[in-house]
Amino acid sequence: MIVENKKTTFVVFFIFLFLMCFSAEVKAQNKLPFTEGIKKIETKFDVKFSFDSRKANEFQISLPSLNQKLTKVLSEISSETEIVFAQIDERYITIQFPIIYISVCGTIIESAKGLPIENADVLYGTQKIITTENGVFEIKKIPYDATISIVVNDYTATSISANSLQNQGINCPFVFINPNLNFLPTVTLENYVVKGISKNTNGSVTIKNSNFEILPSLIEPDILQIAQVLPGVASYDETASNINIRGGKSDETLILWNDMRMYQTGHFFGLISAFNPNLIKKMTVFKNGTHPAFGEGVSGVLSMESYTTVTQEFEGGVGVNLSSTNLFAKIPLSETFAFQVSGRTSINNGVGNPVYKEFFERTFQNTEVINLQSNTSFGLRSTDEDFSFYDISLAAIWDITKKDKLVYNFMTISNQLQFTERIIAIDSSEASNNKLRQRTLLGGITHTRNWSPNLKTTASYNSSTYVFNGNNTVDQLITLQSQRNEVKERAARAEISYRFSEKLTIDGGYQYINTNVANNDIIGVTGTATNNSTSANSFYSNASLTFNQKKTTLGGGIRYLNYGNFDNRIEPRITAHHKLNKVFTLFTAAELKSQTVFQFTARENQLLKLQTARWQVADGLENPLLTSKHISLGTAFSKNNWTLTVEGFYKNVEGINSANLGFRNQFQNAKAIGEYDVKGVEFSLGKKLKNFSTWLSYTYTDNQYNFPTLYPETFRSNLDVTQALGAAVTYGIKNLTFSLGVNYNSGLPFTPVNNQNVVIDNNGTPSISFLAPNSDTLNAYFRSDFSTKYEFKLDETFRGNLNLALLNIFNTENQLSRFYQISSDENGVNSINEVSTKSLGFTPNISFQLLF
């Protein structure tokens, strides 16, 4: 009986198992491609689905019975596939597909030699895999549609989709690449400070725009503001473009766009960067150990590069925020020729525009634009103002052959302010019209040839013109005052680079630069005019040697300058990088540099009481050549997505003229030649997780002027900010990212007055009695910012970004400068006024960008 029961139980179990397998097989046979099943549902229920057709191809569904409610049909499909259906209205439904994870592997092969490539970098998100000696890599649990980048010699040789490695039907399919020599420095620290920033073995820092995460206060990846997260890089007047590197003036920073020097770098007098971010590929930052190909910029170099790849498909975008509208496009005309174009124009003072209001008040505070009263003893006064800006850039890219590339770049930038003042009296009326305009026009052409994987040559020519015009007229007839600052520059370069082996690369070249600067000031019928020029023939060479099992890298170069109006100079540049172990590295750098073109602050004859920085050329007399000596030593730590760097530095700059420094104290009219010394320590810390990142940067400096002919001889620099700190946290969930950050510094110095005897008589002229220069400090600067970014996809063609930025969310009132002026009342009694420049208040901004 027991045996019979066992047999019965076995037969029942076997039949049940058979029926289960048969049911599963029938169910599998009944599966339909997702799009086919969805069409049947659309026809049956008269609805319309919106979804990504490319992702849909990865799914099959078992179509439920359609003789039931639509909600039940969709619920059964969701239970089976985890596909999410969202009802928009009675007819339209959106579909969100679950992420499909796969495991992939590949073999990197050099197409020219057919050999595997060892130690290539395979990048996906924050992951970095190194290929084996057989060129093999493997990535587990990666989204099927993720993009994998193959990097050889720090050059992104190709990007491929993860599913292309899975669907080729063989184990570890071959990926063929042509690793043409790119001559870029080796990356030593990925995600330095934040994602998208890398520190290189030659001491430079690379910022890749397309790979950059959101920053507090930014609604778009402004490359100049991104640079300010680096320790030792700041803008103490709160602008995007006036960048101070290690205590140097902003004009001591050489800013290049595709190897062309920029003499105008901002809109709204610097509050907005003049560089449209859509076509900026990357920027390289040198604080020390600058490559000898770069001259000028005694404090540092920011070199921007645009995209130079001929795209095979049309790409573009349009966007708008509360300060400007923009567009860009990459337009392929053939497989070897393409155009790139971008443009931006301002949005003026529309009703309730908080950005325009804050920017305008910040820019024109303490000027006649803001301070004029509507009523005077002469009559009724009224004013009108109009401020606008735009920038346009264009590139033409031609792959002449597989080895030859020709690129033409063009850019124009314009800022314009028009301010009209009208006075209407009983028996007369008068109108005063003030115009200020800044404009830049530049263009350049570059030819590059890769003769072989180891030999590359480059030849380029460019020209640049910058003009500042200001004038004041009465009733459109009589010119009361005019100012003009014009810079014209022409430059040519020829360069050759050769890689002798994986360990040794040498490059060198010749550069010619001619710069002419004109300054004109006219008051009524009298005026002054200067026109000076400088030229230099420069020869340079640089070598990079890697040895000690790739643990040590030495870079050394020299730049020889043959000036037309100065003594010849030899400027060595040295860098060294040594990897102590898997987590610790040491690095050092030293350099000598010089600079022939710099700025002075125009105070006399200024229009609207608006200070403007104007360019001038070193003449060897009142304005000698600027020269600098710079040395630094540091260490870096990297482990478990933590990055830490500490670097100490010392810099000396000689040849500075006190008349060019914008003093508003007892040295306001002094003309003395001196130097400044700055020493300090920079610290940065960053941590990157899957959805969360945080970073902190801190800089301590001691910055001192020394003028032997002034008293006192030594005193604090105008940019002696002892402590500066920046920190932020960023969190992302699906398509939404949040970022919150703070900026702090201990305050800029200023010169206080002697309150016991404020105004003194100086040979019949009243003057202010000052205490020691720069002996006091403004209150500490503190600002909190917030931003968020939402990325979404409309269909196969269109996707969008919606950004919100809240600058100075607590509306903290920070002072950026303080000075004093003498005023007299109607009885001739003299007193002083304290004048302060305040920072931006609470400034919300929102942007929308549509990409296609």
mmCIF file of N, CA and C in Angstrom, residues 152-155 179-185 259 281-282 291 305-306 308 402-407 446-460 493-500 504-510 540 542:
data_model
loop_
_atom_site.group_PDB
_atom_site.id
_atom_site.type_symbol
_atom_site.label_atom_id
_atom_site.label_comp_id
_atom_site.label_asym_id
_atom_site.label_seq_id
_atom_site.Cartn_x
_atom_site.Cartn_y
_atom_site.Cartn_z
ATOM 1 N N VAL A 152 43.879 55.754 -24.576
ATOM 2 C CA VAL A 152 45.256 55.318 -24.801
ATOM 3 C C VAL A 152 46.135 56.561 -24.865
ATOM 4 N N ASN A 153 47.204 56.565 -24.088
ATOM 5 C CA ASN A 153 48.101 57.726 -24.031
ATOM 6 C C ASN A 153 47.332 58.995 -23.677
ATOM 7 N N ASP A 154 46.333 58.828 -22.742
ATOM 8 C CA ASP A 154 45.511 59.952 -22.278
ATOM 9 C C ASP A 154 44.677 60.569 -23.388
ATOM 10 N N TYR A 155 44.456 59.819 -24.453
ATOM 11 C CA TYR A 155 43.631 60.285 -25.560
ATOM 12 C C TYR A 155 42.458 59.315 -25.712
ATOM 13 N N PRO A 179 45.677 54.394 -32.121
ATOM 14 C CA PRO A 179 46.119 55.295 -31.057
ATOM 15 C C PRO A 179 47.136 56.324 -31.546
ATOM 16 N N ASN A 180 46.687 57.251 -32.421
ATOM 17 C CA ASN A 180 47.593 58.311 -32.860
ATOM 18 C C ASN A 180 48.119 59.084 -31.666
ATOM 19 N N LEU A 181 49.368 59.429 -31.726
ATOM 20 C CA LEU A 181 50.020 60.129 -30.628
ATOM 21 C C LEU A 181 49.333 61.463 -30.382
ATOM 22 N N ASN A 182 48.939 61.711 -29.123
ATOM 23 C CA ASN A 182 48.254 62.956 -28.807
ATOM 24 C C ASN A 182 49.115 63.891 -27.967
ATOM 25 N N PHE A 183 50.220 63.403 -27.451
ATOM 26 C CA PHE A 183 51.183 64.225 -26.722
ATOM 27 C C PHE A 183 50.554 64.951 -25.536
ATOM 28 N N LEU A 184 49.669 64.275 -24.824
ATOM 29 C CA LEU A 184 49.074 64.867 -23.636
ATOM 30 C C LEU A 184 49.760 64.308 -22.400
ATOM 31 N N PRO A 185 49.771 65.064 -21.308
ATOM 32 C CA PRO A 185 50.406 64.579 -20.101
ATOM 33 C C PRO A 185 49.643 63.409 -19.491
ATOM 34 N N ASP A 259 44.623 78.702 -28.373
ATOM 35 C CA ASP A 259 45.958 79.294 -28.512
ATOM 36 C C ASP A 259 45.939 80.789 -28.816
ATOM 37 N N LYS A 281 35.771 72.059 -25.142
ATOM 38 C CA LYS A 281 36.027 70.653 -24.843
ATOM 39 C C LYS A 281 36.708 70.493 -23.486
ATOM 40 N N LYS A 282 37.749 71.284 -23.258
ATOM 41 C CA LYS A 282 38.488 71.158 -22.002
ATOM 42 C C LYS A 282 39.319 72.403 -21.773
ATOM 43 N N HIS A 291 54.372 74.561 -19.260
ATOM 44 C CA HIS A 291 55.058 74.069 -20.454
ATOM 45 C C HIS A 291 55.706 75.254 -21.168
ATOM 46 N N GLU A 305 40.365 74.690 -25.070
ATOM 47 C CA GLU A 305 40.360 74.057 -26.385
ATOM 48 C C GLU A 305 38.936 73.700 -26.777
ATOM 49 N N SER A 306 38.584 73.971 -28.022
ATOM 50 C CA SER A 306 37.276 73.596 -28.551
ATOM 51 C C SER A 306 37.338 72.197 -29.153
ATOM 52 N N THR A 308 37.483 69.476 -31.963
ATOM 53 C CA THR A 308 38.075 69.482 -33.307
ATOM 54 C C THR A 308 37.761 68.200 -34.070
ATOM 55 N N LYS A 402 43.730 61.377 -43.860
ATOM 56 C CA LYS A 402 43.704 60.676 -42.585
ATOM 57 C C LYS A 402 44.772 61.190 -41.635
ATOM 58 N N LYS A 403 45.769 61.887 -42.171
ATOM 59 C CA LYS A 403 46.853 62.396 -41.341
ATOM 60 C C LYS A 403 46.814 63.909 -41.149
ATOM 61 N N ASP A 404 46.059 64.619 -41.993
ATOM 62 C CA ASP A 404 46.072 66.082 -41.973
ATOM 63 C C ASP A 404 44.721 66.629 -41.528
ATOM 64 N N LYS A 405 44.778 67.619 -40.621
ATOM 65 C CA LYS A 405 43.576 68.300 -40.149
ATOM 66 C C LYS A 405 43.796 69.802 -40.205
ATOM 67 N N LEU A 406 42.787 70.538 -40.702
ATOM 68 C CA LEU A 406 42.828 71.994 -40.773
ATOM 69 C C LEU A 406 41.630 72.529 -39.994
ATOM 70 N N VAL A 407 41.890 73.457 -39.057
ATOM 71 C CA VAL A 407 40.833 74.015 -38.210
ATOM 72 C C VAL A 407 40.909 75.532 -38.237
ATOM 73 N N THR A 446 44.763 76.592 -37.882
ATOM 74 C CA THR A 446 45.763 75.631 -37.406
ATOM 75 C C THR A 446 45.774 74.393 -38.305
ATOM 76 N N HIS A 447 46.980 73.989 -38.690
ATOM 77 C CA HIS A 447 47.152 72.755 -39.457
ATOM 78 C C HIS A 447 47.933 71.757 -38.614
ATOM 79 N N THR A 448 47.400 70.551 -38.513
ATOM 80 C CA THR A 448 48.049 69.486 -37.750
ATOM 81 C C THR A 448 48.257 68.285 -38.661
ATOM 82 N N ARG A 449 49.447 67.700 -38.587
ATOM 83 C CA ARG A 449 49.729 66.491 -39.364
ATOM 84 C C ARG A 449 50.360 65.446 -38.465
ATOM 85 N N ASN A 450 49.754 64.250 -38.465
ATOM 86 C CA ASN A 450 50.336 63.094 -37.797
ATOM 87 C C ASN A 450 51.112 62.287 -38.834
ATOM 88 N N TRP A 451 52.411 62.523 -38.905
ATOM 89 C CA TRP A 451 53.245 61.840 -39.893
ATOM 90 C C TRP A 451 53.307 60.340 -39.615
ATOM 91 N N SER A 452 53.285 59.994 -38.347
ATOM 92 C CA SER A 452 53.306 58.594 -37.924
ATOM 93 C C SER A 452 52.745 58.568 -36.511
ATOM 94 N N PRO A 453 52.555 57.373 -35.934
ATOM 95 C CA PRO A 453 52.071 57.333 -34.550
ATOM 96 C C PRO A 453 52.995 58.035 -33.563
ATOM 97 N N ASN A 454 54.234 58.339 -33.977
ATOM 98 C CA ASN A 454 55.191 58.954 -33.063
ATOM 99 C C ASN A 454 55.583 60.382 -33.425
ATOM 100 N N LEU A 455 55.199 60.846 -34.586
ATOM 101 C CA LEU A 455 55.640 62.163 -35.045
ATOM 102 C C LEU A 455 54.431 63.025 -35.423
ATOM 103 N N LYS A 456 54.422 64.236 -34.884
ATOM 104 C CA LYS A 456 53.318 65.152 -35.119
ATOM 105 C C LYS A 456 53.853 66.564 -35.284
ATOM 106 N N THR A 457 53.307 67.316 -36.251
ATOM 107 C CA THR A 457 53.685 68.719 -36.433
ATOM 108 C C THR A 457 52.422 69.575 -36.429
ATOM 109 N N THR A 458 52.592 70.827 -35.967
ATOM 110 C CA THR A 458 51.491 71.781 -35.902
ATOM 111 C C THR A 458 51.990 73.139 -36.363
ATOM 112 N N ALA A 459 51.194 73.817 -37.179
ATOM 113 C CA ALA A 459 51.501 75.184 -37.607
ATOM 114 C C ALA A 459 50.235 76.010 -37.478
ATOM 115 N N SER A 460 50.357 77.241 -36.945
ATOM 116 C CA SER A 460 49.165 78.060 -36.733
ATOM 117 C C SER A 460 49.487 79.535 -36.911
ATOM 118 N N ARG A 493 52.962 80.236 -34.988
ATOM 119 C CA ARG A 493 53.664 79.177 -34.250
ATOM 120 C C ARG A 493 53.903 77.987 -35.170
ATOM 121 N N ALA A 494 55.068 77.333 -34.994
ATOM 122 C CA ALA A 494 55.370 76.062 -35.644
ATOM 123 C C ALA A 494 55.930 75.126 -34.584
ATOM 124 N N GLU A 495 55.427 73.897 -34.537
ATOM 125 C CA GLU A 495 55.800 72.992 -33.442
ATOM 126 C C GLU A 495 55.940 71.574 -33.971
ATOM 127 N N ILE A 496 56.867 70.830 -33.380
ATOM 128 C CA ILE A 496 57.066 69.429 -33.723
ATOM 129 C C ILE A 496 57.168 68.625 -32.437
ATOM 130 N N SER A 497 56.560 67.436 -32.427
ATOM 131 C CA SER A 497 56.596 66.548 -31.273
ATOM 132 C C SER A 497 56.974 65.154 -31.740
ATOM 133 N N TYR A 498 57.868 64.522 -31.006
ATOM 134 C CA TYR A 498 58.317 63.177 -31.393
ATOM 135 C C TYR A 498 58.436 62.304 -30.151
ATOM 136 N N ARG A 499 57.861 61.116 -30.260
ATOM 137 C CA ARG A 499 57.968 60.138 -29.177
ATOM 138 C C ARG A 499 59.009 59.103 -29.558
ATOM 139 N N PHE A 500 60.133 59.109 -28.837
ATOM 140 C CA PHE A 500 61.200 58.156 -29.103
ATOM 141 C C PHE A 500 60.834 56.762 -28.604
ATOM 142 N N LEU A 504 60.115 58.267 -23.409
ATOM 143 C CA LEU A 504 60.698 59.569 -23.729
ATOM 144 C C LEU A 504 59.939 60.249 -24.869
ATOM 145 N N THR A 505 59.494 61.482 -24.612
ATOM 146 C CA THR A 505 58.858 62.321 -25.619
ATOM 147 C C THR A 505 59.518 63.696 -25.600
ATOM 148 N N ILE A 506 59.816 64.225 -26.774
ATOM 149 C CA ILE A 506 60.430 65.541 -26.895
ATOM 150 C C ILE A 506 59.616 66.377 -27.877
ATOM 151 N N ASP A 507 59.380 67.622 -27.519
ATOM 152 C CA ASP A 507 58.708 68.531 -28.446
ATOM 153 C C ASP A 507 59.377 69.896 -28.367
ATOM 154 N N GLY A 508 59.214 70.663 -29.412
ATOM 155 C CA GLY A 508 59.814 71.990 -29.465
ATOM 156 C C GLY A 508 59.192 72.798 -30.586
ATOM 157 N N GLY A 509 59.520 74.096 -30.605
ATOM 158 C CA GLY A 509 58.929 74.917 -31.648
ATOM 159 C C GLY A 509 59.413 76.352 -31.611
ATOM 160 N N TYR A 510 58.787 77.129 -32.490
ATOM 161 C CA TYR A 510 59.087 78.555 -32.637
ATOM 162 C C TYR A 510 57.777 79.334 -32.596
ATOM 163 N N TYR A 540 61.459 77.225 -28.099
ATOM 164 C CA TYR A 540 61.257 76.437 -26.886
ATOM 165 C C TYR A 540 61.415 74.952 -27.174
ATOM 166 N N ASN A 542 60.956 70.964 -24.905
ATOM 167 C CA ASN A 542 60.545 70.299 -23.670
ATOM 168 C C ASN A 542 60.701 68.795 -23.831
#
